[in-house]
CSV table of C-alpha atoms in Angstrom, one decimal:
chain,number,residue,atom,x,y,z
A,42,MET,CA,165.5,53.5,-6.1
A,43,HIS,CA,167.1,50.2,-5.0
A,44,LEU,CA,169.3,50.2,-8.1
A,45,LEU,CA,171.2,53.2,-6.7
A,46,PRO,CA,174.1,52.7,-4.4
A,47,GLU,CA,173.8,53.5,-0.7
A,48,PRO,CA,175.7,56.8,-0.9
A,49,ALA,CA,173.4,58.0,-3.7
A,50,ARG,CA,170.3,57.1,-1.8
A,51,ARG,CA,171.5,58.9,1.3
A,52,LEU,CA,172.3,62.0,-0.8
A,53,ALA,CA,168.9,61.9,-2.4
A,54,ALA,CA,167.3,61.6,1.0
A,55,TRP,CA,169.2,64.6,2.3
A,56,CYS,CA,168.4,66.6,-0.8
A,57,ALA,CA,164.7,65.8,-0.4
A,58,LEU,CA,164.8,66.8,3.2
A,59,ALA,CA,166.6,70.1,2.3
A,60,LEU,CA,164.0,70.9,-0.3
A,61,LEU,CA,161.2,70.1,2.1
A,62,VAL,CA,162.6,72.4,4.8
A,63,ALA,CA,163.3,75.1,2.2
A,64,GLY,CA,159.7,74.8,0.9
A,65,VAL,CA,158.2,75.0,4.3
A,66,GLY,CA,160.4,78.0,5.2
A,67,TRP,CA,159.5,79.8,2.0
A,68,VAL,CA,155.8,79.3,2.6
A,69,GLY,CA,156.2,80.4,6.2
A,70,LEU,CA,158.0,83.6,5.1
A,71,ARG,CA,155.3,84.3,2.5
A,72,LEU,CA,152.6,83.9,5.1
A,73,CYS,CA,154.4,86.2,7.5
A,74,GLY,CA,154.7,88.8,4.8
A,75,GLU,CA,151.0,88.6,4.0
A,76,LEU,CA,150.2,88.8,7.7
A,77,ARG,CA,152.9,91.2,8.7
A,78,THR,CA,150.5,93.6,10.5
A,79,ALA,CA,149.7,90.7,12.9
A,80,VAL,CA,153.1,88.9,12.9
A,81,THR,CA,155.3,91.9,13.5
A,82,PRO,CA,153.6,93.1,16.7
A,83,VAL,CA,153.8,89.5,18.1
A,84,LEU,CA,157.5,89.3,17.4
A,85,LEU,CA,158.2,92.8,18.8
A,86,ALA,CA,156.1,92.0,21.8
A,87,LEU,CA,158.1,88.8,22.5
A,88,LEU,CA,161.3,90.9,22.3
A,89,GLY,CA,159.8,93.5,24.7
A,90,THR,CA,158.7,90.8,27.1
A,91,ALA,CA,162.1,89.2,27.1
A,92,LEU,CA,163.7,92.6,27.9
A,93,LEU,CA,161.1,93.7,30.5
A,94,GLY,CA,160.5,90.3,32.1
A,95,PRO,CA,163.1,90.8,34.9
A,96,LEU,CA,161.5,94.1,35.9
A,97,HIS,CA,158.1,92.6,36.0
A,98,ARG,CA,159.3,89.7,38.1
A,99,ARG,CA,160.8,92.0,40.6
A,100,LEU,CA,157.6,93.9,41.0
A,101,VAL,CA,155.7,90.6,41.4
A,102,LYS,CA,158.1,89.5,44.0
A,103,ALA,CA,157.5,92.8,45.8
A,104,HIS,CA,153.9,91.6,46.1
A,105,VAL,CA,152.5,93.9,43.4
A,106,ASN,CA,149.5,92.5,41.5
A,107,ARG,CA,150.5,90.9,38.2
A,108,SER,CA,148.2,93.1,36.2
A,109,LEU,CA,149.4,96.3,37.9
A,110,ALA,CA,153.0,95.2,37.6
A,111,ALA,CA,152.6,94.6,33.9
A,112,GLY,CA,150.9,98.0,33.5
A,113,LEU,CA,153.6,99.8,35.4
A,114,THR,CA,156.3,98.0,33.3
A,115,CYS,CA,154.6,99.1,30.0
A,116,VAL,CA,154.2,102.7,31.3
A,117,ALA,CA,157.9,102.7,32.2
A,118,VAL,CA,159.0,101.4,28.7
A,119,VAL,CA,156.8,104.0,27.0
A,120,ALA,CA,158.3,106.8,29.1
A,121,VAL,CA,161.9,105.6,28.4
A,122,VAL,CA,161.4,105.0,24.7
A,123,GLY,CA,159.4,108.2,24.2
A,124,GLY,CA,162.1,110.2,26.1
A,125,ALA,CA,164.9,108.7,24.0
A,126,VAL,CA,163.1,109.4,20.7
A,127,TYR,CA,162.4,113.0,21.8
A,128,ILE,CA,166.0,113.5,22.8
A,129,VAL,CA,167.3,112.1,19.5
A,130,VAL,CA,164.8,114.0,17.3
A,131,ALA,CA,165.4,117.3,19.2
A,132,ALA,CA,169.2,117.0,19.0
A,133,LEU,CA,169.1,116.2,15.3
A,134,ILE,CA,166.7,119.1,14.6
A,135,ASP,CA,168.9,121.5,16.5
A,136,THR,CA,172.0,120.5,14.4
A,137,GLY,CA,170.1,119.8,11.2
A,138,ASP,CA,170.6,123.3,9.8
A,139,GLN,CA,174.3,123.1,10.4
A,140,ILE,CA,174.5,119.7,8.7
A,141,VAL,CA,172.6,121.0,5.7
A,142,ALA,CA,174.8,124.1,5.5
A,143,SER,CA,178.0,122.2,5.7
A,144,LEU,CA,176.8,119.9,2.9
A,145,LYS,CA,175.8,122.9,0.8
A,146,ASP,CA,179.2,124.4,1.3
A,147,ALA,CA,180.9,121.2,0.3
A,148,ALA,CA,178.7,121.0,-2.8
A,149,ARG,CA,179.6,124.6,-3.8
A,150,GLY,CA,183.2,123.8,-3.3
A,151,ILE,CA,183.1,120.8,-5.6
A,152,THR,CA,181.2,122.7,-8.3
A,153,ASP,CA,183.6,125.7,-8.1
A,154,HIS,CA,186.6,123.5,-8.2
A,155,PHE,CA,185.6,121.4,-11.2
A,156,GLY,CA,183.6,124.1,-12.9
A,157,ALA,CA,180.9,121.8,-14.1
A,158,ALA,CA,178.4,123.8,-16.1
A,159,GLY,CA,174.8,123.4,-15.2
A,160,THR,CA,175.5,121.6,-11.9
A,161,SER,CA,175.6,124.4,-9.4
A,162,LEU,CA,173.1,124.8,-6.7
A,163,ASP,CA,171.7,127.9,-8.4
A,164,ASP,CA,171.0,126.0,-11.5
A,165,LEU,CA,169.3,123.2,-9.5
A,166,ALA,CA,167.2,125.7,-7.7
A,167,SER,CA,166.1,127.4,-11.0
A,168,ASN,CA,165.0,124.1,-12.4
A,169,GLY,CA,163.2,123.2,-9.2
A,170,ARG,CA,159.8,124.4,-10.4
A,171,GLU,CA,160.0,122.4,-13.6
A,172,LEU,CA,161.0,119.3,-11.8
A,173,LEU,CA,158.2,119.8,-9.3
A,174,GLY,CA,155.6,120.1,-12.0
A,175,LYS,CA,156.9,117.1,-13.8
A,176,PHE,CA,157.1,114.8,-10.7
A,177,GLY,CA,154.4,116.4,-8.6
A,178,GLY,CA,151.9,113.6,-9.0
A,179,THR,CA,154.5,111.0,-8.1
A,180,ALA,CA,155.5,113.0,-5.0
A,181,ALA,CA,151.9,113.4,-3.9
A,182,HIS,CA,151.5,109.6,-4.3
A,183,ASN,CA,154.6,109.0,-2.2
A,184,VAL,CA,153.4,111.4,0.5
A,185,ILE,CA,150.1,109.5,0.7
A,186,SER,CA,151.9,106.2,0.9
A,187,GLY,CA,154.2,107.5,3.6
A,188,VAL,CA,151.2,108.7,5.7
A,189,SER,CA,149.7,105.2,5.4
A,190,VAL,CA,152.9,103.6,6.4
A,191,VAL,CA,153.2,105.9,9.4
A,192,GLY,CA,149.6,105.0,10.4
A,193,GLU,CA,150.3,101.3,10.0
A,194,THR,CA,153.5,101.6,12.1
A,195,ILE,CA,151.7,103.4,14.9
A,196,ALA,CA,148.9,100.8,14.9
A,197,MET,CA,151.5,97.9,15.1
A,198,ALA,CA,153.4,99.7,17.9
A,199,VAL,CA,150.2,100.1,20.0
A,200,LEU,CA,149.2,96.4,19.3
A,201,ALA,CA,152.8,95.3,20.3
A,202,LEU,CA,152.5,97.3,23.6
A,203,LEU,CA,149.2,95.7,24.4
A,204,LEU,CA,150.6,92.3,23.7
A,205,VAL,CA,153.6,93.0,25.9
A,206,PHE,CA,151.1,93.7,28.7
A,207,PHE,CA,149.3,90.4,28.2
A,208,PHE,CA,152.5,88.4,27.7
A,209,LEU,CA,153.9,89.8,31.0
A,210,ARG,CA,150.7,89.3,32.9
A,211,ASP,CA,149.9,85.8,31.6
A,212,GLY,CA,153.4,84.5,30.8
A,213,ASP,CA,153.2,82.0,33.7
A,214,ARG,CA,150.3,80.3,31.9
A,215,ALA,CA,152.2,79.7,28.7
A,216,THR,CA,153.3,76.3,29.8
A,217,GLY,CA,149.7,75.2,30.3
A,218,VAL,CA,148.9,76.2,26.8
A,219,LEU,CA,151.9,74.5,25.2
A,220,ARG,CA,151.7,71.1,26.9
A,221,PRO,CA,148.2,70.0,25.5
A,222,LEU,CA,149.4,71.0,22.0
A,223,ALA,CA,152.5,68.8,22.1
A,224,PRO,CA,152.4,65.3,20.6
A,225,ASP,CA,152.0,62.4,23.0
A,226,GLY,CA,155.0,61.8,25.2
A,227,ASN,CA,156.8,65.0,24.0
A,228,ALA,CA,155.2,67.6,26.3
A,229,ASP,CA,158.3,67.9,28.5
A,230,THR,CA,160.5,68.3,25.4
A,231,VAL,CA,158.3,71.0,23.9
A,232,GLU,CA,158.2,72.9,27.1
A,233,ALA,CA,162.0,72.6,27.6
A,234,VAL,CA,162.7,73.8,24.0
A,235,ALA,CA,160.3,76.7,24.4
A,236,ARG,CA,161.9,77.8,27.7
A,237,ARG,CA,165.4,77.5,26.2
A,238,ALA,CA,164.5,79.6,23.1
A,239,PHE,CA,162.9,82.3,25.3
A,240,ARG,CA,165.9,82.3,27.6
A,241,ALA,CA,168.2,82.7,24.6
A,242,VAL,CA,166.2,85.7,23.4
A,243,GLU,CA,166.0,87.1,27.0
A,244,GLY,CA,169.8,86.7,27.4
A,245,PHE,CA,170.4,88.4,24.1
A,246,MET,CA,168.1,91.4,24.8
A,247,ARG,CA,169.6,91.8,28.3
A,248,GLY,CA,173.2,91.6,27.2
A,249,THR,CA,172.6,93.9,24.2
A,250,THR,CA,170.8,96.5,26.4
A,251,PHE,CA,173.7,96.5,28.9
A,252,ILE,CA,176.3,96.8,26.1
A,253,ALA,CA,174.2,99.6,24.5
A,254,LEU,CA,174.0,101.5,27.7
A,255,ILE,CA,177.8,101.4,28.2
A,256,ASP,CA,178.4,102.4,24.6
A,257,ALA,CA,175.9,105.3,24.9
A,258,LEU,CA,177.5,106.5,28.1
A,259,CYS,CA,181.1,106.4,26.8
A,260,ILE,CA,180.2,108.1,23.5
A,261,SER,CA,178.1,110.7,25.3
A,262,VAL,CA,180.9,111.6,27.7
A,263,GLY,CA,183.4,111.8,24.8
A,264,LEU,CA,181.1,114.1,22.8
A,265,LEU,CA,180.5,116.3,25.9
A,266,ILE,CA,184.3,116.6,26.4
A,267,LEU,CA,184.7,117.6,22.7
A,268,ARG,CA,181.7,120.0,23.1
A,269,VAL,CA,179.8,118.5,20.2
A,270,PRO,CA,176.2,119.8,20.1
A,271,GLY,CA,173.4,117.3,20.9
A,272,ALA,CA,175.8,114.9,22.7
A,273,VAL,CA,173.0,113.4,24.9
A,274,GLY,CA,170.8,112.9,21.8
A,275,LEU,CA,173.6,111.3,19.9
A,276,GLY,CA,174.3,109.0,22.8
A,277,ALA,CA,170.6,108.0,22.8
A,278,LEU,CA,170.9,107.3,19.1
A,279,VAL,CA,173.9,105.0,19.8
A,280,PHE,CA,171.8,103.2,22.4
A,281,VAL,CA,168.9,102.6,20.0
A,282,GLY,CA,171.2,101.6,17.2
A,283,ALA,CA,173.0,99.0,19.3
A,284,TYR,CA,170.0,96.7,18.9
A,285,ILE,CA,171.0,96.2,15.2
A,286,PRO,CA,174.5,94.8,15.6
A,287,TYR,CA,177.4,96.3,13.6
A,288,LEU,CA,175.2,98.3,11.2
A,289,GLY,CA,173.5,100.3,14.0
A,290,ALA,CA,176.8,101.3,15.5
A,291,PHE,CA,178.1,102.3,12.1
A,292,ILE,CA,175.1,104.5,11.3
A,293,SER,CA,174.9,106.2,14.8
A,294,GLY,CA,178.7,106.8,14.7
A,295,ALA,CA,178.5,108.3,11.2
A,296,VAL,CA,175.8,110.7,12.4
A,297,ALA,CA,177.9,111.8,15.4
A,298,VAL,CA,180.9,112.4,13.2
A,299,LEU,CA,178.8,114.4,10.7
A,300,VAL,CA,177.4,116.6,13.5
A,301,ALA,CA,180.9,117.2,14.8
A,302,LEU,CA,182.1,118.1,11.3
A,303,ALA,CA,179.2,120.5,10.8
A,304,ASP,CA,179.6,122.4,14.1
A,305,ARG,CA,183.3,122.0,15.2
A,306,GLY,CA,185.3,121.4,12.1
A,307,PHE,CA,187.5,118.7,10.6
A,308,VAL,CA,189.8,118.2,13.6
A,309,ILE,CA,187.0,117.7,16.1
A,310,ALA,CA,185.3,115.4,13.7
A,311,LEU,CA,188.5,113.2,13.6
A,312,TRP,CA,188.6,113.2,17.4
A,313,THR,CA,184.9,112.1,17.4
A,314,LEU,CA,185.7,109.4,14.9
A,315,GLY,CA,188.5,108.2,17.3
A,316,VAL,CA,186.1,108.1,20.2
A,317,VAL,CA,183.5,106.1,18.2
A,318,VAL,CA,186.2,103.6,17.0
A,319,ALA,CA,187.6,103.3,20.5
A,320,VAL,CA,184.2,102.5,22.0
A,321,GLN,CA,183.5,100.0,19.2
A,322,VAL,CA,186.9,98.3,19.8
A,323,LEU,CA,186.0,98.1,23.5
A,324,GLU,CA,182.7,96.6,22.7
A,325,GLY,CA,184.0,94.0,20.2
A,326,HIS,CA,187.0,92.8,22.2
A,327,VAL,CA,185.8,93.2,25.8
A,328,LEU,CA,182.1,93.7,26.3
A,329,GLN,CA,180.8,91.3,23.7
A,330,PRO,CA,183.0,88.3,24.8
A,331,VAL,CA,182.4,88.9,28.5
A,332,ILE,CA,178.7,89.7,28.5
A,333,GLN,CA,177.2,88.0,25.5
A,334,SER,CA,179.2,84.8,26.1
A,335,ARG,CA,177.2,84.3,29.2
A,336,THR,CA,173.9,84.7,27.4
A,337,VAL,CA,174.2,83.8,23.7
A,338,GLN,CA,177.1,82.3,21.9
A,339,MET,CA,177.0,83.1,18.2
A,340,HIS,CA,179.9,83.6,15.8
A,341,PRO,CA,180.1,87.2,14.3
A,342,ALA,CA,179.9,85.6,10.8
A,343,VAL,CA,176.5,84.0,11.8
A,344,VAL,CA,175.3,87.4,13.1
A,345,LEU,CA,176.3,89.2,9.8
A,346,LEU,CA,174.6,86.5,7.8
A,347,ALA,CA,171.4,86.7,9.9
A,348,ILE,CA,171.3,90.5,9.6
A,349,THR,CA,171.8,90.3,5.8
A,350,ALA,CA,169.0,87.7,5.5
A,351,GLY,CA,166.7,89.7,7.7
A,352,ALA,CA,167.3,92.9,5.7
A,353,SER,CA,166.6,91.1,2.4
A,354,VAL,CA,163.3,89.7,3.8
A,355,ALA,CA,161.9,92.6,5.9
A,356,GLY,CA,164.2,95.6,5.6
A,357,ILE,CA,165.1,97.4,8.8
A,358,LEU,CA,162.6,95.4,10.8
A,359,GLY,CA,164.2,92.2,9.6
A,360,MET,CA,167.6,93.4,10.7
A,361,LEU,CA,166.2,94.1,14.2
A,362,LEU,CA,164.5,90.7,14.5
A,363,ALA,CA,167.1,88.6,12.8
A,364,VAL,CA,169.7,88.2,15.5
A,365,PRO,CA,167.3,87.4,18.5
A,366,LEU,CA,165.4,84.9,16.3
A,367,THR,CA,168.7,83.3,15.3
A,368,ALA,CA,169.6,83.2,19.0
A,369,ALA,CA,166.3,81.4,19.7
A,370,ALA,CA,167.0,78.9,17.0
A,371,PHE,CA,170.5,78.2,18.4
A,372,GLY,CA,168.8,77.7,21.8
A,373,VAL,CA,166.4,75.2,20.4
A,374,VAL,CA,169.2,73.3,18.6
A,375,HIS,CA,171.3,73.2,21.8
A,376,GLU,CA,168.4,71.9,23.9
A,377,LEU,CA,167.5,69.2,21.4
A,378,ARG,CA,171.2,68.2,21.2
A,379,GLU,CA,171.5,68.0,24.9
A,380,ARG,CA,168.3,66.0,25.1
A,381,GLY,CA,169.4,63.7,22.3
A,382,GLY,CA,172.5,62.9,24.3
A,383,GLU,CA,170.7,62.1,27.5
A,384,PRO,CA,170.7,58.4,28.4
A,385,ALA,CA,167.3,56.7,28.0
A,386,ASP,CA,165.4,55.7,31.1
A,387,THR,CA,165.8,52.0,31.9
A,388,ASP,CA,162.8,51.8,34.2
């Protein structure tokens, strides 16, 4: 090793460090994948705690018992989330037949225009029994798998809600748990890093919720003016989708345009698209810089890369968790950099 020049030794050291970090990260991701039914509720509970923490602290300051305050907070979030899901599902069910009918009309128009033999909807319907008999076993297996996934999701959601209760109630004791686990002389640093990471996640969740609320209100008002059916439900869908930056807004906006096209026609659909684009421009050039710059500062390219990486690792759930986890990592890096630049004590 000493025969190599100094630059080569430095490069080798950095490569070894990169390989070590990548190996530890890969093992960590594999473990999280194997233990996803336990890891996922913990991560979701941390996000919920970051979002609901201010409400819980207000209740505690109003001299409400910590356990009761945590319980009331959990009941409130269940009511809000349940109501939003009900509104979205009800609105989409009400307009579902219109969407399907418009798609069928479009399919008929395409087949009539191109005259493709054997591709009409009637031909597809006549072959449905044969296809069902051929792939019935696979379909049954998929249904069973889907039921198991739904059951697992419900179980994780219940566990996450219970963890939110405990995190809210016992969050003030977290410092006492972390300090004994820290290496000698680094307890203050570990505590500061943990607080900075949680504040970054809390700021991201708070800022995203405020932006999502403004987006949902603006789009709901625009859809009500255009008399698009299910405007309130579509607004709720926009609110939920805002927690997945960029992609969530695209999906919820596409659903709104599709509903407008199915019920009100092409012109109203164009106006709906204009409303969605205008709200997204307002968010990207006004709301994001003003609100998120006070909480978490991340370049849009970093956000997109984080979402892509999260989707490749854990699908939709990874997309939801990627940005707040990246915000926590940025908070840790900033805290360590600030502490590294502090002058050493001369006592």
